[in-house]
Short mmCIF file of C-alpha atoms in Angstrom, two decimals:
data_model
loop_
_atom_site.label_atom_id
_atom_site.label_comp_id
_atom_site.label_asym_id
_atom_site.label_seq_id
_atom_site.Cartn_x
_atom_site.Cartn_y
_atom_site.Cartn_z
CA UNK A 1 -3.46 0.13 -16.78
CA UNK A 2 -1.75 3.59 -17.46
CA UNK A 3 -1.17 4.68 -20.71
CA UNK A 4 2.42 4.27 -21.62
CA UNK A 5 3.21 7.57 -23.14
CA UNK A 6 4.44 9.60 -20.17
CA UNK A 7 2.54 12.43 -19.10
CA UNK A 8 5.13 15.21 -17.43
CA UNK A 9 4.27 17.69 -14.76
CA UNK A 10 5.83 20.72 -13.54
CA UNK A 11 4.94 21.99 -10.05
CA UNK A 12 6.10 25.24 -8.73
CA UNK A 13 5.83 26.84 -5.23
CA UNK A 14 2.27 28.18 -4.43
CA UNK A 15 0.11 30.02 -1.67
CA UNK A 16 -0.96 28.44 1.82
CA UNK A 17 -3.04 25.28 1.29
CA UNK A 18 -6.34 25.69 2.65
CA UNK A 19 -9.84 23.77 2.43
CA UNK A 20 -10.91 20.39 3.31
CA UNK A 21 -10.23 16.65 1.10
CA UNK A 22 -11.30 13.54 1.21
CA UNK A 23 -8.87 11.15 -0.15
CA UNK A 24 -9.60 7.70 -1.91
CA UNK A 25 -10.46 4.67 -0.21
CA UNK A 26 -7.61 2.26 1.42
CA UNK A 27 -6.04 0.24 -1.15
CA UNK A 28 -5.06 -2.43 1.02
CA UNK A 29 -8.41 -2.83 2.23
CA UNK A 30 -10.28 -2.32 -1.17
CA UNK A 31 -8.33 -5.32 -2.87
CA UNK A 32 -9.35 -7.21 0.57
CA UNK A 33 -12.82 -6.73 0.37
CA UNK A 34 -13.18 -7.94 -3.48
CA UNK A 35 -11.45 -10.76 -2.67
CA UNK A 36 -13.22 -11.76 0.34
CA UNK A 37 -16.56 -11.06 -1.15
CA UNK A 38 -16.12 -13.13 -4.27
CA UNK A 39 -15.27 -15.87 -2.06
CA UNK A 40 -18.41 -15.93 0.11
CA UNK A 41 -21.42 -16.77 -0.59
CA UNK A 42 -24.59 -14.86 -1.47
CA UNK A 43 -23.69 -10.78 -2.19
CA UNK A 44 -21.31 -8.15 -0.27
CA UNK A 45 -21.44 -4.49 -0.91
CA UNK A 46 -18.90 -2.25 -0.78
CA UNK A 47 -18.75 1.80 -0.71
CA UNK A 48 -16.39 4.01 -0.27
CA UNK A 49 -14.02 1.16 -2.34
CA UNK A 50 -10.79 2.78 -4.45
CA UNK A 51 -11.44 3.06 -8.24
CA UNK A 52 -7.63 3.33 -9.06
CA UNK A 53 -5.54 0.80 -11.73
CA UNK A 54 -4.65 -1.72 -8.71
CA UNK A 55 -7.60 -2.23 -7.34
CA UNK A 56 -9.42 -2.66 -10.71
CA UNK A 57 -6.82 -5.45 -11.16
CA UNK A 58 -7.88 -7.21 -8.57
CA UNK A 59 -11.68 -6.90 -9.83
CA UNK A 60 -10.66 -7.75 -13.33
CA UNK A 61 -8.74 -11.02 -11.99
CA UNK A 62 -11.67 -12.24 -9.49
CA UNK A 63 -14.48 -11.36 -12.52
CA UNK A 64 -12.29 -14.30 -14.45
CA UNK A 65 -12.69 -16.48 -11.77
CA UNK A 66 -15.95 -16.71 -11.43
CA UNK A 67 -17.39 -13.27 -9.29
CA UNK A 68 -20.19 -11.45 -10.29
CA UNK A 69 -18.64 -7.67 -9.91
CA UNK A 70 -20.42 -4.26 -10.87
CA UNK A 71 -20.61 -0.90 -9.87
CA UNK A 72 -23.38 0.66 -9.42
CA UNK A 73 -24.21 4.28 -10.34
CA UNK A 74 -24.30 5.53 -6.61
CA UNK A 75 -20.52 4.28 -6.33
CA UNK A 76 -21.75 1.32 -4.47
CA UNK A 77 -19.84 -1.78 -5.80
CA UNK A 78 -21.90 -5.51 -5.75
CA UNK A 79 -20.13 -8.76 -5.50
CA UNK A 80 -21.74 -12.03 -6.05
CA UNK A 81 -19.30 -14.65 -4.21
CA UNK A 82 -18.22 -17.68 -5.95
CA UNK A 83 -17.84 -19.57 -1.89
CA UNK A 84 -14.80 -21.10 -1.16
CA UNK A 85 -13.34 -23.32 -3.22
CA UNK A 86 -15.65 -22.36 -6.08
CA UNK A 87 -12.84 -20.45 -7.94
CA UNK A 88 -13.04 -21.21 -11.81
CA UNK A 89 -10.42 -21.79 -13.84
CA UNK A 90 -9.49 -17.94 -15.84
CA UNK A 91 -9.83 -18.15 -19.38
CA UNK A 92 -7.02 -15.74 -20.18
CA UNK A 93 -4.07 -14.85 -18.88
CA UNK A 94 -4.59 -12.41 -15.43
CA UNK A 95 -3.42 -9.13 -16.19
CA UNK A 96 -1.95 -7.60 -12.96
CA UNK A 97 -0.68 -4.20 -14.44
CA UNK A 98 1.64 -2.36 -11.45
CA UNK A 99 0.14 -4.30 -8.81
CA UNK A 100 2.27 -6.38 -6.62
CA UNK A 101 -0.49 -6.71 -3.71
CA UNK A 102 -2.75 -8.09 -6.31
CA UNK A 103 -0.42 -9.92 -7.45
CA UNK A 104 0.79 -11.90 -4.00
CA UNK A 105 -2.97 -12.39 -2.27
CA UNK A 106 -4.55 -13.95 -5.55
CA UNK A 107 -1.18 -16.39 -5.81
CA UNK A 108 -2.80 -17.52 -2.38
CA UNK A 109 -6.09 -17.67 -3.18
CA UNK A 110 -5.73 -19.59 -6.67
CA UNK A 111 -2.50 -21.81 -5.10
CA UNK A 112 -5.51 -24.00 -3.15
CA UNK A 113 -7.42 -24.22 -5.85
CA UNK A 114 -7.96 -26.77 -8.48
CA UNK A 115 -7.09 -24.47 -11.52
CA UNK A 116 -4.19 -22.73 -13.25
CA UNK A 117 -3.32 -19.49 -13.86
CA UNK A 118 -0.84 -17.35 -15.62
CA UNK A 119 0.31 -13.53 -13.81
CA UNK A 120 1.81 -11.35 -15.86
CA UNK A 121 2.20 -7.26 -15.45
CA UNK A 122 3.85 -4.32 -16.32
CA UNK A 123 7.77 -3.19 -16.76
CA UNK A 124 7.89 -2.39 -13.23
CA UNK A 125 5.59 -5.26 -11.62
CA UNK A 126 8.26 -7.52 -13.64
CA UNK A 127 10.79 -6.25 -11.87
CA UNK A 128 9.64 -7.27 -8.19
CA UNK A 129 10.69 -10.20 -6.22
CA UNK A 130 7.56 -13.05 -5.87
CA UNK A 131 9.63 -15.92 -4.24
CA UNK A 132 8.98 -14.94 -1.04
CA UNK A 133 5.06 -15.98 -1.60
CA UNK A 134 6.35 -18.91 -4.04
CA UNK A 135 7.94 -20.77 -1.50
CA UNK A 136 5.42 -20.77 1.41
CA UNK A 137 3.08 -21.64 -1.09
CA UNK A 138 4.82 -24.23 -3.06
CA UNK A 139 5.18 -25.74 0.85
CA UNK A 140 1.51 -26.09 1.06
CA UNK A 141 1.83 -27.63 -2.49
CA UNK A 142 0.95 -25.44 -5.36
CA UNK A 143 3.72 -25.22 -8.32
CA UNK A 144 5.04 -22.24 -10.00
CA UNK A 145 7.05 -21.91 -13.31
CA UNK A 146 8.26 -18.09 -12.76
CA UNK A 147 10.76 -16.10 -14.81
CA UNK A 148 13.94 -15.77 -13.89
CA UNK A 149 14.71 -14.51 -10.68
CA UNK A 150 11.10 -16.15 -9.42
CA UNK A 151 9.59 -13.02 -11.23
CA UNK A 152 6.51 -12.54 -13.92
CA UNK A 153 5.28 -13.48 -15.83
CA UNK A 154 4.76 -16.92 -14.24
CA UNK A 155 2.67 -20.21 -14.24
CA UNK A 156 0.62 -21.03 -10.86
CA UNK A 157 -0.78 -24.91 -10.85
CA UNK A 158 -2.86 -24.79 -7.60
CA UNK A 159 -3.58 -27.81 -5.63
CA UNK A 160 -6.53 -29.52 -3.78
CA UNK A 161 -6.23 -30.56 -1.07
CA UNK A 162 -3.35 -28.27 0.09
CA UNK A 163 -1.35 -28.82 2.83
CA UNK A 164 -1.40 -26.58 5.53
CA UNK A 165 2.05 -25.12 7.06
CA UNK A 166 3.62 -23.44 10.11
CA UNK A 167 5.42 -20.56 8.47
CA UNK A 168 7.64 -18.29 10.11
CA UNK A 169 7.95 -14.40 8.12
CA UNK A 170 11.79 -14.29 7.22
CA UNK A 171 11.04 -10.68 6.35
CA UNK A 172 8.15 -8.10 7.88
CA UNK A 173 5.75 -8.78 4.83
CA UNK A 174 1.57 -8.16 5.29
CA UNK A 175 1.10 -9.44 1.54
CA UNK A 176 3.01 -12.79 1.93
CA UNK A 177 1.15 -12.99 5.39
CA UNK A 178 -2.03 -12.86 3.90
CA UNK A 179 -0.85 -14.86 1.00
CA UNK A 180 -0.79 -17.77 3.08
CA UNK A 181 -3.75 -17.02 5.09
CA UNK A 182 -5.92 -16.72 1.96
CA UNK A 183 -4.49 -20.11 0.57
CA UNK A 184 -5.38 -21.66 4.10
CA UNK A 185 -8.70 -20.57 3.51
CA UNK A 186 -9.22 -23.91 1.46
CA UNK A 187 -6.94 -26.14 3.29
CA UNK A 188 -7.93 -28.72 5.73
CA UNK A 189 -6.40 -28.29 9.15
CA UNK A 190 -4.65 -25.15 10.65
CA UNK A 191 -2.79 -22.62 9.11
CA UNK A 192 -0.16 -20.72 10.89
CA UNK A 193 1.86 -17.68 10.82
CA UNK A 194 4.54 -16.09 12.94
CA UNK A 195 5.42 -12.82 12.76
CA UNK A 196 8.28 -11.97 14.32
CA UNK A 197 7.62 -8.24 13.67
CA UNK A 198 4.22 -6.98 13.03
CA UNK A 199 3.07 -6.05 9.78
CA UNK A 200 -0.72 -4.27 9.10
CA UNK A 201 -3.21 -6.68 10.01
CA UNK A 202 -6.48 -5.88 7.06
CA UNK A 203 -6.60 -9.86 6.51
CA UNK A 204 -7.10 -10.94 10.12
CA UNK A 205 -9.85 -8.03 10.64
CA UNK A 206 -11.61 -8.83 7.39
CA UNK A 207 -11.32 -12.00 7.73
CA UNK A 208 -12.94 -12.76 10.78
CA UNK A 209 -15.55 -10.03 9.95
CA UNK A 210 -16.32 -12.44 6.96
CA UNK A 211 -16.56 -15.44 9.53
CA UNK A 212 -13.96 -17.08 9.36
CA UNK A 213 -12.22 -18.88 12.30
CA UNK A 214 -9.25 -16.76 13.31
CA UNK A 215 -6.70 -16.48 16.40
CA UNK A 216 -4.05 -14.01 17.09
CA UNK A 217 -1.58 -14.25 20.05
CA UNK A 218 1.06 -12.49 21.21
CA UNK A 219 4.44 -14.37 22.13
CA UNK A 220 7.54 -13.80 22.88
CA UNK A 221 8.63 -15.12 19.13
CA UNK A 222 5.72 -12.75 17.72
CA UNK A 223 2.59 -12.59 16.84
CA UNK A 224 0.62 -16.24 16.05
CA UNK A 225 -2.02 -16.29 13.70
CA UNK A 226 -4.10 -19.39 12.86
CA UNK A 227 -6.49 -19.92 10.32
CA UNK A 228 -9.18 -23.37 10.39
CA UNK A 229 -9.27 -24.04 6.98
CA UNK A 230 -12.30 -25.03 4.53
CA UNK A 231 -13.75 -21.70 5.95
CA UNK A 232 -16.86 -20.39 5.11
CA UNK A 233 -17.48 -16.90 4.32
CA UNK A 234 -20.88 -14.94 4.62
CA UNK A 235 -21.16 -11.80 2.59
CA UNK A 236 -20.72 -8.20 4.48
CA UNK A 237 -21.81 -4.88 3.89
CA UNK A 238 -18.12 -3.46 3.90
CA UNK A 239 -17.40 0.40 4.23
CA UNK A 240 -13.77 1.79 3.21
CA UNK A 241 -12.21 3.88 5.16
CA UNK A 242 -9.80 6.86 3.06
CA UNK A 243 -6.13 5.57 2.63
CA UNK A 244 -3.53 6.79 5.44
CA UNK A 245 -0.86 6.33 2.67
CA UNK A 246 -2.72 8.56 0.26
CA UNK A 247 -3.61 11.31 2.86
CA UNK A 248 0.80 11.40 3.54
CA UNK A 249 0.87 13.64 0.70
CA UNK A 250 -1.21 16.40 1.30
CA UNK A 251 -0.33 16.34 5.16
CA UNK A 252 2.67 16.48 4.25
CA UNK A 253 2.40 19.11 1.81
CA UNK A 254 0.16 21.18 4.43
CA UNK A 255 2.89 20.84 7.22
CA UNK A 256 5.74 22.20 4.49
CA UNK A 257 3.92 25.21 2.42
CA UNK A 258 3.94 28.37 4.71
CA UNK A 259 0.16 29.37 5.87
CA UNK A 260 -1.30 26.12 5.12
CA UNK A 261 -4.62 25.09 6.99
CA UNK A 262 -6.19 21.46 5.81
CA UNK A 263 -8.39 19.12 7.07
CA UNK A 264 -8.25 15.43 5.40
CA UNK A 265 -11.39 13.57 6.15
CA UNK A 266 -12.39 10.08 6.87
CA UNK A 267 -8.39 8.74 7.27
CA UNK A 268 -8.11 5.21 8.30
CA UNK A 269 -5.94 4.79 11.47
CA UNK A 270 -5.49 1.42 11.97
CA UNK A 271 -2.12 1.78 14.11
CA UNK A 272 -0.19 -1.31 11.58
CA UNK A 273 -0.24 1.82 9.12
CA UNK A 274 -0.73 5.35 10.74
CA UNK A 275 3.04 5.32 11.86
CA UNK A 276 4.05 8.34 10.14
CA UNK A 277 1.43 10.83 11.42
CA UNK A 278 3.55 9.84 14.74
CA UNK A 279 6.61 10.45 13.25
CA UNK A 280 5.66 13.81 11.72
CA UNK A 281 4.42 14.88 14.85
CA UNK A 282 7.63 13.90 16.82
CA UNK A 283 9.43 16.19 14.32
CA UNK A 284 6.91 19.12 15.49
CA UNK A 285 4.23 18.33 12.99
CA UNK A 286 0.72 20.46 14.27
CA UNK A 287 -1.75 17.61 13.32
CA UNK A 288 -4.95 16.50 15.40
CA UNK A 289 -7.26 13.49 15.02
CA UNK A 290 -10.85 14.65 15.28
CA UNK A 291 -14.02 12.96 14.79
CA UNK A 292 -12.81 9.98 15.70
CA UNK A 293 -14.84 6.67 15.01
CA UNK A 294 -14.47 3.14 13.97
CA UNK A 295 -15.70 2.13 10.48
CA UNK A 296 -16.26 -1.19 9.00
CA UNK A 297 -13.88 -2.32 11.93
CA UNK A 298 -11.23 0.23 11.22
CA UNK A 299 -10.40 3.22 13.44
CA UNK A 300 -10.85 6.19 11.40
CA UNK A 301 -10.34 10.17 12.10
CA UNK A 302 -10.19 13.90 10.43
CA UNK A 303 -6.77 15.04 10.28
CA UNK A 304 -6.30 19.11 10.84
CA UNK A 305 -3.26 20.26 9.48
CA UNK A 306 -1.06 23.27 9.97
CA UNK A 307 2.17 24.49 8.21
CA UNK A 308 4.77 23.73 11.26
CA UNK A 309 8.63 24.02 11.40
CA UNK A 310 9.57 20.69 11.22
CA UNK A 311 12.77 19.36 13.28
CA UNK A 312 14.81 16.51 11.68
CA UNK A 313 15.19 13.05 14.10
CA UNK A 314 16.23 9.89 13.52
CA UNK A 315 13.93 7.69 13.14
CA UNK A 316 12.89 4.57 14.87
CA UNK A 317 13.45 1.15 12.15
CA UNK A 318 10.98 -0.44 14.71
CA UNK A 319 8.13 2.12 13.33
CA UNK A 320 9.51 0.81 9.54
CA UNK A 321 6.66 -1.98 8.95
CA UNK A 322 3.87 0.64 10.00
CA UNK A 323 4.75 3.75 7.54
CA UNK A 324 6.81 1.36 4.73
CA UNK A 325 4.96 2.98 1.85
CA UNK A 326 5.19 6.67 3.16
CA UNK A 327 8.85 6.80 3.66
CA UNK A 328 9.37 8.84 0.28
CA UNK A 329 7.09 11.33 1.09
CA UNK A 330 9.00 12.07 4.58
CA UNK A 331 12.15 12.18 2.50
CA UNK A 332 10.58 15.41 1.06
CA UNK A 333 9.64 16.33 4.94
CA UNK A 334 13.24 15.36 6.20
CA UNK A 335 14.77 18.22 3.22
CA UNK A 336 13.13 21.01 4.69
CA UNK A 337 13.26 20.10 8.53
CA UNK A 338 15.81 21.59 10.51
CA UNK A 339 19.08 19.71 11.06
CA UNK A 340 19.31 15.78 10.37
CA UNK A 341 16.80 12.75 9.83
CA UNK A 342 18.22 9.62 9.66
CA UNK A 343 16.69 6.78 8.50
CA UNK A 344 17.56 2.79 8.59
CA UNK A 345 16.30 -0.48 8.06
CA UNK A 346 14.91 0.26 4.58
CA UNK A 347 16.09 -2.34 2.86
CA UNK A 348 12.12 -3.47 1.60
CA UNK A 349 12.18 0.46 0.26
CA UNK A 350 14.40 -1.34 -2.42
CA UNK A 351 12.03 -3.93 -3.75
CA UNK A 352 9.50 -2.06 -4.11
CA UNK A 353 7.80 -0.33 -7.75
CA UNK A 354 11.39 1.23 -7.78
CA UNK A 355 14.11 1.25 -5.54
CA UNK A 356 13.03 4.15 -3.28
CA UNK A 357 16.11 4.69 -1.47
CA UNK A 358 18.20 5.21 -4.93
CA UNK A 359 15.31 7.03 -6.83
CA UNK A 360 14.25 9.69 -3.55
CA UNK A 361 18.14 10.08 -3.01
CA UNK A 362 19.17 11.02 -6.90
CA UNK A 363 15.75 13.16 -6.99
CA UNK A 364 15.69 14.97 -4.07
CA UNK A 365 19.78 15.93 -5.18
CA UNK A 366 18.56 16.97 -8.61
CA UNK A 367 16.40 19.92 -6.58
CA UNK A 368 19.12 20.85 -4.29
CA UNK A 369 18.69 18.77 -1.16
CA UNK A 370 21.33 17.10 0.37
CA UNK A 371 21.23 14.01 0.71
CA UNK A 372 23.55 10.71 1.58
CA UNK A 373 22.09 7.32 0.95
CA UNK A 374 23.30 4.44 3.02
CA UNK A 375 22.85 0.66 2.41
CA UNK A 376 19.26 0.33 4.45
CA UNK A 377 18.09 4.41 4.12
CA UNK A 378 18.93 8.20 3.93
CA UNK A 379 20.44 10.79 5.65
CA UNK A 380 18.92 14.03 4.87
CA UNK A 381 20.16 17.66 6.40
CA UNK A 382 17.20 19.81 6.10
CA UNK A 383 17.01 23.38 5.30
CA UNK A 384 15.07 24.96 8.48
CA UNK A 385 12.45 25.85 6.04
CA UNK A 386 13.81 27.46 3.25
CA UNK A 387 12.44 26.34 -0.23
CA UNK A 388 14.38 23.68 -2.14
CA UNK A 389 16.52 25.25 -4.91
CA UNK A 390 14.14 23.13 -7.56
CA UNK A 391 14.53 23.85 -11.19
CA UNK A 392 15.30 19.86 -12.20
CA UNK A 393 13.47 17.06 -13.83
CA UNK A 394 13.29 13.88 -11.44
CA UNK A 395 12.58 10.38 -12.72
CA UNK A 396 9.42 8.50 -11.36
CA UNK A 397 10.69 5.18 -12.40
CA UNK A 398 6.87 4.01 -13.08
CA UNK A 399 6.70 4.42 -9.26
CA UNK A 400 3.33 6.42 -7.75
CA UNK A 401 4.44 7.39 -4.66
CA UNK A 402 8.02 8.54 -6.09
CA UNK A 403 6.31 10.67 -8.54
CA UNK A 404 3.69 12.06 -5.48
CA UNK A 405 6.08 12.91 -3.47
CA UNK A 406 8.12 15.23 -6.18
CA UNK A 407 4.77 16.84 -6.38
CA UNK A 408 5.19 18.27 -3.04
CA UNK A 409 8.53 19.25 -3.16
CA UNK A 410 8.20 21.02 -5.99
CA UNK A 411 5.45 22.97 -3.85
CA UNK A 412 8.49 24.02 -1.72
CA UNK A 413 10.51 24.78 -4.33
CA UNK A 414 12.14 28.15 -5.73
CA UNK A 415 12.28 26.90 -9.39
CA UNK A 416 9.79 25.00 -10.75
CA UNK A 417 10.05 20.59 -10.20
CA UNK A 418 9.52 18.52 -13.43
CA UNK A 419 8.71 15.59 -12.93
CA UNK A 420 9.16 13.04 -15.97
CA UNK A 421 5.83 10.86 -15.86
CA UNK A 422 2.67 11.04 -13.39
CA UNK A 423 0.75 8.54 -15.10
CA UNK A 424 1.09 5.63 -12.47
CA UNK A 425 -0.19 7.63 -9.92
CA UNK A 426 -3.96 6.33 -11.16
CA UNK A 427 -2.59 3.15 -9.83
CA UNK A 428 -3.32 4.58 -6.16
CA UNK A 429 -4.85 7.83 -6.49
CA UNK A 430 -6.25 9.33 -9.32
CA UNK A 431 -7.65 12.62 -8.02
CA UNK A 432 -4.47 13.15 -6.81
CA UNK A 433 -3.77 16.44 -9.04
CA UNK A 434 -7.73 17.53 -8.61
CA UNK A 435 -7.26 17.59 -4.83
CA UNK A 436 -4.15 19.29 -4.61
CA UNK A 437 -5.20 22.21 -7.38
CA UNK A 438 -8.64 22.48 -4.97
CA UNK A 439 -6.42 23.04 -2.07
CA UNK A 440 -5.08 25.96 -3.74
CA UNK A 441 -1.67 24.30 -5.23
CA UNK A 442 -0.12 25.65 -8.57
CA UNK A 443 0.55 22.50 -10.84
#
């Protein structure tokens, strides 16, 4: 977990970006695979997996359930499966740090599961909202004593059998999807989910992958997905494609710096999460897809970039579910585009490590954009390309992909951008800095 003395950053405006990244494995994906792995039997491997703070929470947590977990020396990680149902009760408390996926999907796994468990995490991870996956799940009969406001720390007493549910989404939500999928993996009967809108779908590709029996259907209330419980799971080799939220920063930061030229290798484009790489493009955004391939199930590509004048729009809410985490990066596009972006139905940016709309919207007016927030987004007027005026401090609010995306606008800045603490960016991407400085920015 990060350290909690903040570590500042100042980032002023620097040459073209040029070279060629790789960016960490999919975080999504990499808590997916350790979870799925220490529930089947016999042993997985996994390379290419993300080594940040999230995803070591999720190894941490499954180790005290029972998984054999280690990392070899080649960066291949080995998991020794525990099968399902063969979750052990954690001797300690399970430490989720900033890690609200972590947090959700292992409330499903434990909930049909004959033990107990206590979550608890940091300042921010306290903060976020966990009845949404406490009542689906107390439906299929686990019980929860959560902090006020159905928050952590709390209490999980899972049950066995479970019952299994039909559960309509009331909100677009992939973690309490898979919540409930990975609590049906124990229950007897069919599990089911309706989405009315679709959210990325990692858990029903890895979990068919790992053998378990899976349906999706398309119908005119959404998409159906059904899960036969008491599932067996047989151990994978698993490769990781690089994160498509991760790679949003230096694209972006390619499209926006003058004379910029990068290539970002091995991106996963599974189309529930490459959304913005279509919306940057409909703004005028030069990027191609080459190399294109599938791996470990997942369609994958090299993104070229080139610095391009960028042309605000608004923007499609339908695309919202698809690009949810890279919204405060195109907030930093949307200042330097030419006229107006408008954005709406945001209102999950608010619940998330920090209310994104508030924090993008006060930082992006402490460098000189303008900006007007709304009730579900932001309206930004751009500034055809001229640098940002800079020269303030902006407030990550323990939020990684707030303090990222002040990174690159203080790359487009005429005074230098401070921001206050970029310590929870090892949450998600911890050669964040290193790739950018190898790319040629000045931080």
């Amino acid at each position: 977990m990060h350290d909690a003395t903040p570590t500042p950053l100042s980032v002023a405006a620097s040459g073209p970006l040029t070279g060629t990244a790789p960016v960490p494995g999919d975080k999504s994906i990499s808590h997916r695979s350790l979870m799925l792995s220490a529930l089947a039997v016999g042993t997985s491997r996994v390379t290419g997996l993300l080594e940040g703070e999230d995803v070591l929470a999720t190894a941490a947590a499954m180790r005290a359930m029972g998984a054999v977990i280690e990392r070899g020396g080649d960066g291949m990680w080995t998991i020794d499966g525990v099968g399902v149902g063969g979750l052990l009760q954690p001797a300690t408390a399970l430490e989720m740090g900033n890690s609200g996926t972590s947090t959700r999907l292992l409330m499903g796994l434990v909930s049909s599961h004959a033990i107990t468990a206590t979550f608890t995490g940091d300042a921010s991870l306290s903060k976020r909202p966990m009845g949404r996956v406490i009542e689906p799940l107390s439906r299929m009969g686990a019980e929860f004593t959560a902090s006020p406001g159905g928050r952590l720390p709390l209490m999980l007493r899972g049950i066995v059998p479970a019952v299994p549910i039909d559960y309509t989404l009331p909100v677009a939500s992939a973690q309490v999807k898979s919540a409930i999928l990975l609590a049906g993996l124990n229950t007897p009967g069919i599990t089911r989910v309706v989405e009315p809108v679709p959210t990325r779908d990692h858990s029903e590709r890895m979990l068919t992958g790992f053998g378990a029996k899976l349906t999706v259907e398309e119908t005119p209330a959404g998409r159906v997905i059904e899960l036969h419980g008491e599932a067996e799971l047989q151990p994978q080799t698993i490769i990781v494609p690089g994160d498509p939220s991760s790679a949003a920063f230096p694209v972006v930061a390619a499209l926006l710096v003058p004379g910029s030229h990068v290539t970002i290798t091995n991106v996963g484009l599974n189309p529930t999460r490459a959304a913005l790489f279509d919306v940057l493009r409909a703004m005028g955004g030069d990027i191609t897809f080459e190399n294109r391939r599938e791996v470990g199930g997942e369609p994958v590509a090299d993104l070229v970039v080139r610095a391009s004048t960028l042309t605000g729009i608004d923007v499609d809410p339908a695309v919202a579910p698809a690009m949810i985490d890279e919204f405060p990066v195109l907030f930093v596009a949307a200042a330097l585009a030419q006229g107006r972006t408008v954005t709406r139905g945001l209102e999950e940016l608010r619940v998330k490590e920090s209310d994104r709309i508030t924090t993008m919207a006060e930082g992006l007016r402490a460098i000189g954009a303008r900006v007007e927030e709304t009730e579900d987004g932001l309206i930004i007027d751009g500034t055809g390309g001229d640098l940002l005026p800079g020269g303030g401090t902006v407030e990550a609010k323990l939020d990684h992909r707030i303090a990222m995306s002040f990174v690159v606008a203080g790359l487009v800045s005429r005074d230098p951008v401070t921001i206050d603490d970029m310590a929870p960016v090892a949450t998600s991407f911890p050669t964040f800095t290193t790739l950018l400085r190898g790319l040629g920015a000045s931080l």
